[in-house]
Amino acid sequence: MTTKLFGEPVQRREDPRLLTGQGRYLDDLGSGALAAAFVRSPHAHARIRDIDVSGALDVDGLVAIYTWEDLPPRVAEPLPLLIPHPALTHGRTAYPLARDTVRHVGEPVVMVVARDRYLAEDACALIRVDYEPLKPVVGVEEALVGAHRVHEDVPGNVGAHLVQEVPSARGRTAAEEIEAAPHSLSFRLDIERSASMPLEGRGVYARWDPDDRSLRVYSSTQTSTSVRMALAAKLGLPLPSVEVIAPDVGGGFGVKIVHPWPEEVLIPWAAMLLDREIKWTEDRREHFVSSAHERGQVQHVKVGFDDEGRVLGLDVTILHDHGAYTPYGIIVPIVTATQLLGPYKIGAYRVEFSSIYTNTVQVTPYRGAGRPQGVFCMERTMDRIAAYLGLDRTAVRAANFIQPEEFPYDQGMMFQDGRPLIYDSGNYPESLRMLKELIGWDSFEERRAAAAAEGRRIGIGIGCYVEGTGVGPYEGGHVQITSDGRVHVSTGLTSQGQGHETVFAQIAATELGVPIERVSVVTGDTRRFGYAVGTFASRAAVMSGNAIALACRKVREKALRIAADALEADPADLEIDDGIVHVAGTPTASIPLATVAVLANPLRYAFDEEARRATQFTGTAALDRPPVAEGQEPGLEGRDYYSPVRSTFASGMHAAIVETDPGTAEIKILRYAVVHDCGKLINPMIVEGQIHGGVAQGVGGALYERMVYDSHGQLLNASFMDFLMPYATEVPRIETAHLETPSPLNPLGIKGAGEAGVIPVPAVIASAIEDAEGIPITRMPISPSELHELRLRRPPG
Amino acid sequence: MKPPPFDHHAPRDLGAALAALAEAGARGKVLAGGQSLIPMLNMRLAAPEHLIDINGVAELDTLEAGPAGVTVGALARHSRVERSAEAAEAQPLLGQALRLVAHPAIRNRGTVVGSLVHADPAAELPAVLALLGGSVRLARAGAAPRDVPAAEFFTGPMESAVRPGELAVSAFFPAPPPRSGTAFREVARRHGDYALAGVAALVALDDDLRVAQARVACVGVGPVPLVLDVTEESAGDDWAAAARAVRERAEPEDDIHATAGYRRHLAGVLAEQALREAALEGRANA
């Protein structure tokens, strides 16, 4: 049996559980718990004059009703601003329950606890909140005018303003380069709002043990360790008395990295106060109006370029709609501003963004986290340049690529981790060559002509991106081999279905030389591993994968040392295969890892046959040394951490062929091709699955998803009836090719792959529609109705 | 998203169902397939005090097809009608439309009569009933049932002629005339969504296979299915002229998914396609 599983398409070990309904999601827990429900603001902007709960007091099964005034000091404070930044001069976060003002529809105002959720909602319906409506601010451009303020003390509604300028090699600014360039263009782009929209919404379930004075909280979160620290601080509990567990989580896509949510603080607080188990499970309507959205930018682009399409100067001004609050800082616009550069070296770059408050749901990272916007900007720019110069769109891109020999390549900016934006490795020309071959770029004109002969209209599009993945500060891994030969791996970051149980087991099995069946993986449980950051930024494989590999190497080294003693061999001559340590070339001189684990833990008491071997009168111990050698610890286990100097940069290129119906203006994706480079592949099948899911979400952003706010700040499509996510029928078959340029930054040579698939899709589809129709596409998503209207406005000729 | 309290009535026969409905009056709602009502309850958009659940009334689970047409009982699910060879033989448009109704899981539960009573202006089945000139039979306790023709049944968006205390027990879809064909074309944002616009077409031919009658029923372009006779415009198979007539007479509105102008345009495009396809089928049937 081979144990070298790294790189193999191992079947997902979590799937039998997850696909047969055996998963253990938040709402599967705590069936006897009390339920919470919330009265949420129906107004986008209003002052709360009075809250009258008297009508709800007679509801059978009511346990408690809380408003802001009921909260103790620390809980009553505004929620934390998680990622401060000097440019975020006016960062604002919400109170867990609205204090005196509501700033978006859906903001929680009153919490009700009752015997079950039905009764809690009945009580909510009977609570009367007297609101004084204020003028709502909707849309970044209206917000910038500043006639009305989302926050009274934030003039112009600007929460953050940041200008970054990278001069050209000859020391000129972007403005100077554009001015001096042979050609220049300027245009505006619009990107709609969308949202993570995981299948499972948020949820919290809290149990207080009054005797032990300890709190256990289950949360559908992307970071259990940080929720734990936040709760200990908010509730005044010692950290060791708080346990936070992320059970199976039905998707996160970014929204669940935000923490602590109001409900995440209030439910544990009420559980302690009432000494009762309480659970809150977010429903879909709550998720639409009370969690977070993303995308949502207006971009003004100026570009100067030469005859070959080389960008000499690029100036982008971004208006970023941040919604009502900024709990996650300005990570999204920072990522847009930095990742906009993609695989290109451009002359001079100036990017300016304003992060603007509106009376809408707050904006925090959603898979891609600002990159789809940046890539849309850059790739639309590349297509504009090609159209202007009459060049092939791939030729313009190739003219701007960073070349393979230019790595590490310093883009001269600061990335979202506060570290330099230095690309570690990549091969963009090869990636483009593979993509053109995969999609048949060079023979497309024949295909177009054949379609046209049948009265059909088709177009081809392309989009390239670079993604900074695996941001720090660190993750850790713990590996323990027990005396039954089983390997127990744990890491602190959380899983939302990505396949961590499989890939981390592949890494451990490969490093330790054990069958994967003997490896089990636990994530996101602070009882098992307390130090972690979380799952976001395509970082789990890079961060925890490397940490687990390093921890395995420690364990392996210890196992070989103990085995060497037992076998009277040199550790350097030992190998581990199929869970058995043996002398290289002498298979009979061997000892199972299970036995090594027994020997690693010198015992006084024999509780079973295995343990007998490690007790004190077996005569195997060297009597001139302590049973546990100096500097060593009992047990066959190891712990290690991986902390990268900076992010590692994955990349990819997508192409699509679309058909637009000349009559109905329907848009159909005929083919979708992906070339993807995330360094060394741990499991190509899982990487492809990640790409498929990402592309599906990208199709949503390109053709379907928008958050339709009216001028009153009401979200008009807050249900799956009207917020259109693609079904399987709308997602094309995805053709994938992998390129592997290993990262020099980490021991496994890997880069992140989680977000990749989603990033360029709107740009690719826009490129293809533009090619089919000959109409500039400047906004995403685009619907058949919008394409029809664009056709009507098409200038004659 | 939990419904407010209600009393659940589970009658086992039609008499008991009508009695429960009569007692509940305007405070009662009929639960059949529940594909629209249950979400509305969960979102507290509807709060009836009594739910009269007819799923146990076996005598309403009927489907009869004959030379005159197809009669669908109140409990017959979409999928049963969709898969019935007899129904397809007696009135092909039913199957053509049902394939476009939502998704299989919804069709397995939702009922044809329930869809008619729900009267969504973007739904397919009201247009089918309207185009064919069918009717809905309404029963009430202690009175003779009344048959309401399609033209009077749909009174507004999500509004039908059903009065409090009445139960729609069946719907009748008349058979097509001889030498005729039907077709249903629609455009939805996603597979199975409510249509942005859709057109059901019926074309009947004379002995010389010329257009004797051409009618369309459009969905999504007005408060109720818009039935138009385009026989005159269609003379000589001039489907483009018929489409122009449809465009001119459609009165769509803007919503978040499409502009009124696009819907009007679509109604024309789809009418042309549906009429052409129906005529083709009519000639094949002749």
PDB file of N, CA and C in Angstrom, chain B residues 7 82 214 273:
ATOM      1  N   ASP B   7     -55.220  26.816  13.119  1.00  0.00           N
ATOM      2  CA  ASP B   7     -55.847  25.511  13.360  1.00  0.00           C
ATOM      3  C   ASP B   7     -55.749  24.689  12.084  1.00  0.00           C
ATOM      4  N   GLU B  82     -48.510  15.870 -15.945  1.00  0.00           N
ATOM      5  CA  GLU B  82     -47.408  15.982 -16.901  1.00  0.00           C
ATOM      6  C   GLU B  82     -47.092  14.620 -17.521  1.00  0.00           C
ATOM      7  N   ALA B 214     -55.984  31.670 -34.882  1.00  0.00           N
ATOM      8  CA  ALA B 214     -54.692  31.764 -34.184  1.00  0.00           C
ATOM      9  C   ALA B 214     -54.908  32.603 -32.946  1.00  0.00           C
ATOM     10  N   GLN B 273     -42.476  32.726 -32.262  1.00  0.00           N
ATOM     11  CA  GLN B 273     -41.945  31.365 -32.176  1.00  0.00           C
ATOM     12  C   GLN B 273     -43.056  30.364 -31.870  1.00  0.00           C
TER      13      GLN B 273
END
